[in-house]
mmCIF file with all atom_site columns, C-alpha atoms and ligand atoms in Angstrom:
data_model
loop_
_atom_site.group_PDB
_atom_site.id
_atom_site.type_symbol
_atom_site.label_atom_id
_atom_site.label_alt_id
_atom_site.label_comp_id
_atom_site.label_asym_id
_atom_site.label_entity_id
_atom_site.label_seq_id
_atom_site.pdbx_PDB_ins_code
_atom_site.Cartn_x
_atom_site.Cartn_y
_atom_site.Cartn_z
_atom_site.occupancy
_atom_site.B_iso_or_equiv
_atom_site.pdbx_formal_charge
_atom_site.auth_seq_id
_atom_site.auth_comp_id
_atom_site.auth_asym_id
_atom_site.auth_atom_id
_atom_site.pdbx_PDB_model_num
ATOM   1   C  CA  . MET H 1 1   ? 16.699  -3.322  -12.794 1.00 40.00 ? 69  MET H CA  1
ATOM   2   C  CA  . ALA H 1 2   ? 16.342  -2.615  -9.095  1.00 42.00 ? 70  ALA H CA  1
ATOM   3   C  CA  . THR H 1 3   ? 15.669  1.109   -9.462  1.00 44.00 ? 71  THR H CA  1
ATOM   4   C  CA  . SER H 1 4   ? 12.634  0.737   -11.701 1.00 49.00 ? 72  SER H CA  1
ATOM   5   C  CA  . ILE H 1 5   ? 11.161  -1.989  -9.473  1.00 52.00 ? 73  ILE H CA  1
ATOM   6   C  CA  . ASP H 1 6   ? 11.345  0.354   -6.479  1.00 63.00 ? 74  ASP H CA  1
ATOM   7   C  CA  . THR H 1 7   ? 9.674   3.157   -8.422  1.00 67.00 ? 75  THR H CA  1
ATOM   8   C  CA  . ASP H 1 8   ? 6.824   0.869   -9.526  1.00 76.00 ? 76  ASP H CA  1
ATOM   9   C  CA  . GLN H 1 9   ? 6.364   -0.341  -5.998  1.00 79.00 ? 77  GLN H CA  1
ATOM   10  C  CA  . THR H 1 10  ? 6.137   3.185   -4.572  1.00 82.00 ? 78  THR H CA  1
ATOM   11  C  CA  . ALA H 1 11  ? 3.617   4.203   -7.227  1.00 84.00 ? 79  ALA H CA  1
ATOM   12  C  CA  . VAL H 1 12  ? 1.492   1.152   -6.582  1.00 88.00 ? 80  VAL H CA  1
ATOM   13  C  CA  . LEU H 1 13  ? 1.616   1.553   -2.806  1.00 90.00 ? 81  LEU H CA  1
ATOM   14  C  CA  . ALA H 1 14  ? 0.224   5.062   -3.300  1.00 87.00 ? 82  ALA H CA  1
ATOM   15  C  CA  . LEU H 1 15  ? -2.887  3.466   -4.876  1.00 87.00 ? 83  LEU H CA  1
ATOM   16  C  CA  . LEU H 1 16  ? -3.793  1.535   -1.762  1.00 91.00 ? 84  LEU H CA  1
ATOM   17  C  CA  . GLU H 1 17  ? -6.520  3.157   0.208   1.00 88.00 ? 85  GLU H CA  1
ATOM   18  C  CA  . LEU H 1 18  ? -5.747  3.879   3.845   1.00 91.00 ? 86  LEU H CA  1
ATOM   19  C  CA  . PRO H 1 19  ? -8.089  4.120   6.811   1.00 91.00 ? 87  PRO H CA  1
ATOM   20  C  CA  . ALA H 1 20  ? -9.103  7.661   7.805   1.00 87.00 ? 88  ALA H CA  1
ATOM   21  C  CA  . PRO H 1 21  ? -6.272  9.098   9.927   1.00 84.00 ? 89  PRO H CA  1
ATOM   22  C  CA  . GLU H 1 22  ? -8.631  10.238  12.692  1.00 84.00 ? 90  GLU H CA  1
ATOM   23  C  CA  . THR H 1 23  ? -9.615  6.611   13.279  1.00 91.00 ? 91  THR H CA  1
ATOM   24  C  CA  . LEU H 1 24  ? -6.005  5.562   13.896  1.00 92.00 ? 92  LEU H CA  1
ATOM   25  C  CA  . SER H 1 25  ? -4.006  5.342   17.092  1.00 93.00 ? 93  SER H CA  1
ATOM   26  C  CA  . GLU H 1 26  ? -0.910  7.422   17.704  1.00 90.00 ? 94  GLU H CA  1
ATOM   27  C  CA  . PRO H 1 27  ? 1.543   4.548   17.008  1.00 94.00 ? 95  PRO H CA  1
ATOM   28  C  CA  . GLN H 1 28  ? -0.241  3.998   13.681  1.00 94.00 ? 96  GLN H CA  1
ATOM   29  C  CA  . MET H 1 29  ? 0.057   7.696   12.795  1.00 89.00 ? 97  MET H CA  1
ATOM   30  C  CA  . CYS H 1 30  ? 3.759   7.645   13.658  1.00 87.00 ? 98  CYS H CA  1
ATOM   31  C  CA  . GLY H 1 31  ? 4.485   4.531   11.626  1.00 91.00 ? 99  GLY H CA  1
ATOM   32  C  CA  . ARG H 1 32  ? 5.310   2.412   14.681  1.00 94.00 ? 100 ARG H CA  1
ATOM   33  C  CA  . ALA H 1 33  ? 2.262   0.197   14.118  1.00 96.00 ? 101 ALA H CA  1
ATOM   34  C  CA  . CYS H 1 34  ? 0.583   -1.179  10.996  1.00 97.00 ? 102 CYS H CA  1
ATOM   35  C  CA  . VAL H 1 35  ? -2.117  1.215   9.655   1.00 96.00 ? 103 VAL H CA  1
ATOM   36  C  CA  . TRP H 1 36  ? -4.437  -1.703  8.961   1.00 96.00 ? 104 TRP H CA  1
ATOM   37  C  CA  . CYS H 1 37  ? -4.066  -4.294  11.720  1.00 96.00 ? 105 CYS H CA  1
ATOM   38  C  CA  . GLY H 1 38  ? -2.379  -2.158  14.415  1.00 97.00 ? 106 GLY H CA  1
ATOM   39  C  CA  . ASP H 1 39  ? 0.414   -4.677  15.056  1.00 96.00 ? 107 ASP H CA  1
ATOM   40  C  CA  . ALA H 1 40  ? 3.707   -3.179  16.203  1.00 96.00 ? 108 ALA H CA  1
ATOM   41  C  CA  . LEU H 1 41  ? 6.253   -2.914  13.408  1.00 96.00 ? 109 LEU H CA  1
ATOM   42  C  CA  . SER H 1 42  ? 9.966   -3.508  13.413  1.00 91.00 ? 110 SER H CA  1
ATOM   43  C  CA  . ASN H 1 43  ? 12.247  -2.071  10.763  1.00 86.00 ? 111 ASN H CA  1
ATOM   44  C  CA  . ASP H 1 44  ? 12.649  -5.568  9.319   1.00 86.00 ? 112 ASP H CA  1
ATOM   45  C  CA  . THR H 1 45  ? 8.978   -6.149  8.638   1.00 85.00 ? 113 THR H CA  1
ATOM   46  C  CA  . ALA H 1 46  ? 7.685   -2.615  8.021   1.00 92.00 ? 114 ALA H CA  1
ATOM   47  C  CA  . VAL H 1 47  ? 6.613   -1.528  4.535   1.00 92.00 ? 115 VAL H CA  1
ATOM   48  C  CA  . ASP H 1 48  ? 6.659   2.212   3.890   1.00 91.00 ? 116 ASP H CA  1
ATOM   49  C  CA  . LEU H 1 49  ? 3.492   3.452   2.233   1.00 91.00 ? 117 LEU H CA  1
ATOM   50  C  CA  . GLY H 1 50  ? 5.055   6.782   1.261   1.00 86.00 ? 118 GLY H CA  1
ATOM   51  C  CA  . VAL H 1 51  ? 4.186   10.223  2.495   1.00 86.00 ? 119 VAL H CA  1
ATOM   52  C  CA  . ARG H 1 52  ? 0.467   11.055  2.595   1.00 87.00 ? 120 ARG H CA  1
ATOM   53  C  CA  . THR H 1 53  ? -1.293  14.285  3.289   1.00 86.00 ? 121 THR H CA  1
ATOM   54  C  CA  . ALA H 1 54  ? -4.153  14.145  5.719   1.00 80.00 ? 122 ALA H CA  1
ATOM   55  C  CA  . GLU H 1 55  ? -6.496  16.602  7.289   1.00 80.00 ? 123 GLU H CA  1
ATOM   56  C  CA  . VAL H 1 56  ? -7.150  15.838  10.932  1.00 73.00 ? 124 VAL H CA  1
ATOM   57  C  CA  . HIS H 1 57  ? -9.285  18.164  13.028  1.00 77.00 ? 125 HIS H CA  1
ATOM   58  C  CA  . GLY H 1 58  ? -8.896  20.942  10.480  1.00 85.00 ? 126 GLY H CA  1
ATOM   59  C  CA  . ILE H 1 59  ? -5.106  20.719  10.360  1.00 84.00 ? 127 ILE H CA  1
ATOM   60  C  CA  . THR H 1 60  ? -3.444  19.488  7.188   1.00 89.00 ? 128 THR H CA  1
ATOM   61  C  CA  . ALA H 1 61  ? -0.316  17.512  7.871   1.00 83.00 ? 129 ALA H CA  1
ATOM   62  C  CA  . ASP H 1 62  ? 1.986   15.026  6.204   1.00 88.00 ? 130 ASP H CA  1
ATOM   63  C  CA  . TRP H 1 63  ? 2.103   11.595  7.710   1.00 86.00 ? 131 TRP H CA  1
ATOM   64  C  CA  . PHE H 1 64  ? 4.166   8.517   6.976   1.00 88.00 ? 132 PHE H CA  1
ATOM   65  C  CA  . PRO H 1 65  ? 1.988   5.425   7.278   1.00 93.00 ? 133 PRO H CA  1
ATOM   66  C  CA  . ARG H 1 66  ? 3.628   2.023   7.434   1.00 95.00 ? 134 ARG H CA  1
ATOM   67  C  CA  . THR H 1 67  ? 2.280   -1.476  7.265   1.00 95.00 ? 135 THR H CA  1
ATOM   68  C  CA  . ASP H 1 68  ? 3.505   -5.055  7.323   1.00 94.00 ? 136 ASP H CA  1
ATOM   69  C  CA  . LYS H 1 69  ? 3.924   -7.493  4.440   1.00 91.00 ? 137 LYS H CA  1
ATOM   70  C  CA  . ARG H 1 70  ? 0.924   -9.571  5.394   1.00 91.00 ? 138 ARG H CA  1
ATOM   71  C  CA  . CYS H 1 71  ? -1.487  -6.624  5.260   1.00 95.00 ? 139 CYS H CA  1
ATOM   72  C  CA  . VAL H 1 72  ? 0.017   -5.095  2.144   1.00 94.00 ? 140 VAL H CA  1
ATOM   73  C  CA  . GLY H 1 73  ? -0.359  -8.418  0.327   1.00 94.00 ? 141 GLY H CA  1
ATOM   74  C  CA  . GLY H 1 74  ? -4.051  -8.566  1.181   1.00 94.00 ? 142 GLY H CA  1
ATOM   75  C  CA  . LYS H 1 75  ? -4.642  -4.934  0.194   1.00 95.00 ? 143 LYS H CA  1
ATOM   76  C  CA  . ALA H 1 76  ? -2.779  -5.397  -3.089  1.00 94.00 ? 144 ALA H CA  1
ATOM   77  C  CA  . TYR H 1 77  ? -5.031  -8.367  -3.864  1.00 94.00 ? 145 TYR H CA  1
ATOM   78  C  CA  . ALA H 1 78  ? -8.168  -6.300  -3.215  1.00 94.00 ? 146 ALA H CA  1
ATOM   79  C  CA  . GLN H 1 79  ? -6.803  -3.356  -5.191  1.00 94.00 ? 147 GLN H CA  1
ATOM   80  C  CA  . LEU H 1 80  ? -6.026  -5.580  -8.154  1.00 93.00 ? 148 LEU H CA  1
ATOM   81  C  CA  . PHE H 1 81  ? -9.732  -6.344  -8.564  1.00 92.00 ? 149 PHE H CA  1
ATOM   82  C  CA  . VAL H 1 82  ? -10.738 -2.683  -8.230  1.00 92.00 ? 150 VAL H CA  1
ATOM   83  C  CA  . HIS H 1 83  ? -8.072  -1.718  -10.756 1.00 93.00 ? 151 HIS H CA  1
ATOM   84  C  CA  . ALA H 1 84  ? -8.816  -4.441  -13.319 1.00 92.00 ? 152 ALA H CA  1
ATOM   85  C  CA  . VAL H 1 85  ? -12.440 -3.353  -13.697 1.00 92.00 ? 153 VAL H CA  1
ATOM   86  C  CA  . SER H 1 86  ? -11.474 0.080   -15.008 1.00 92.00 ? 154 SER H CA  1
ATOM   87  C  CA  . CYS H 1 87  ? -8.253  -0.781  -16.845 1.00 95.00 ? 155 CYS H CA  1
ATOM   88  C  CA  . GLU H 1 88  ? -8.430  -1.677  -20.526 1.00 95.00 ? 156 GLU H CA  1
ATOM   89  C  CA  . PRO H 1 89  ? -5.068  -3.511  -20.894 1.00 94.00 ? 157 PRO H CA  1
ATOM   90  C  CA  . CYS H 1 90  ? -5.963  -5.582  -17.815 1.00 94.00 ? 158 CYS H CA  1
ATOM   91  C  CA  . ARG H 1 91  ? -9.323  -6.575  -19.261 1.00 92.00 ? 159 ARG H CA  1
ATOM   92  C  CA  . GLU H 1 92  ? -7.856  -7.515  -22.624 1.00 92.00 ? 160 GLU H CA  1
ATOM   93  C  CA  . THR H 1 93  ? -4.599  -9.261  -21.762 1.00 89.00 ? 161 THR H CA  1
ATOM   94  C  CA  . ALA H 1 94  ? -3.848  -11.886 -19.167 1.00 84.00 ? 162 ALA H CA  1
ATOM   95  C  CA  . ALA H 1 95  ? -0.562  -10.228 -18.221 1.00 86.00 ? 163 ALA H CA  1
ATOM   96  C  CA  . GLY H 1 96  ? -2.199  -6.866  -17.593 1.00 91.00 ? 164 GLY H CA  1
ATOM   97  C  CA  . CYS H 1 97  ? -0.543  -3.447  -17.355 1.00 94.00 ? 165 CYS H CA  1
ATOM   98  C  CA  . ASP H 1 98  ? 2.455   -2.344  -15.281 1.00 91.00 ? 166 ASP H CA  1
ATOM   99  C  CA  . THR H 1 99  ? 0.201   -1.478  -12.355 1.00 92.00 ? 167 THR H CA  1
ATOM   100 C  CA  . ALA H 1 100 ? -1.251  -4.995  -12.290 1.00 94.00 ? 168 ALA H CA  1
ATOM   101 C  CA  . VAL H 1 101 ? 2.220   -6.502  -12.489 1.00 92.00 ? 169 VAL H CA  1
ATOM   102 C  CA  . ALA H 1 102 ? 3.389   -4.365  -9.563  1.00 91.00 ? 170 ALA H CA  1
ATOM   103 C  CA  . LEU H 1 103 ? 0.279   -5.260  -7.519  1.00 93.00 ? 171 LEU H CA  1
ATOM   104 C  CA  . ARG H 1 104 ? 0.840   -8.965  -8.133  1.00 93.00 ? 172 ARG H CA  1
ATOM   105 C  CA  . ARG H 1 105 ? 4.451   -8.556  -7.021  1.00 91.00 ? 173 ARG H CA  1
ATOM   106 C  CA  . LEU H 1 106 ? 3.250   -7.002  -3.751  1.00 90.00 ? 174 LEU H CA  1
ATOM   107 C  CA  . MET H 1 107 ? 0.848   -9.891  -3.241  1.00 91.00 ? 175 MET H CA  1
ATOM   108 C  CA  . ARG H 1 108 ? 3.693   -12.376 -3.619  1.00 90.00 ? 176 ARG H CA  1
ATOM   109 C  CA  . GLU H 1 109 ? 5.765   -10.495 -1.056  1.00 82.00 ? 177 GLU H CA  1
ATOM   110 C  CA  . GLY H 1 110 ? 2.877   -10.728 1.361   1.00 75.00 ? 178 GLY H CA  1
ATOM   111 C  CA  . ARG H 1 111 ? 2.925   -14.514 1.194   1.00 68.00 ? 179 ARG H CA  1
ATOM   112 C  CA  . ARG H 1 112 ? 6.553   -14.840 2.203   1.00 59.00 ? 180 ARG H CA  1
HETATM 113 ZN ZN1 . LIG A 2 .   ? -0.883  -5.255  9.476   1.00 57.78 ? 97  LIG A ZN1 1
HETATM 114 ZN ZN1 . LIG A 2 .   ? -4.179  -2.322  -15.519 1.00 57.78 ? 98  LIG A ZN1 1
#
């Protein structure tokens, strides 16, 4: 069902670690460029990473980082390893838990 897939994807995107906001350029902070590689994004290729709260120069603000499919695929792959180490279902079953399934789905999207 489409709705539950979207929910999983949002939850799993929230797991991905972002660079420190103060190290990013203005287009990256505004979601016009990828938070990881800095490439300009179009609405066709951009992947929303959900709202994050960041403290920059003592001011706490919401920001809306975005990335592209290539970067999100790579980050999902890295996160899958980090996750699997501390997740019991993932250590004991080949299929893994819902989080692992959602991460693998993101990786596949990145290869398209
Ligand atoms: Zn990128
Ligand atoms: Zn797991």
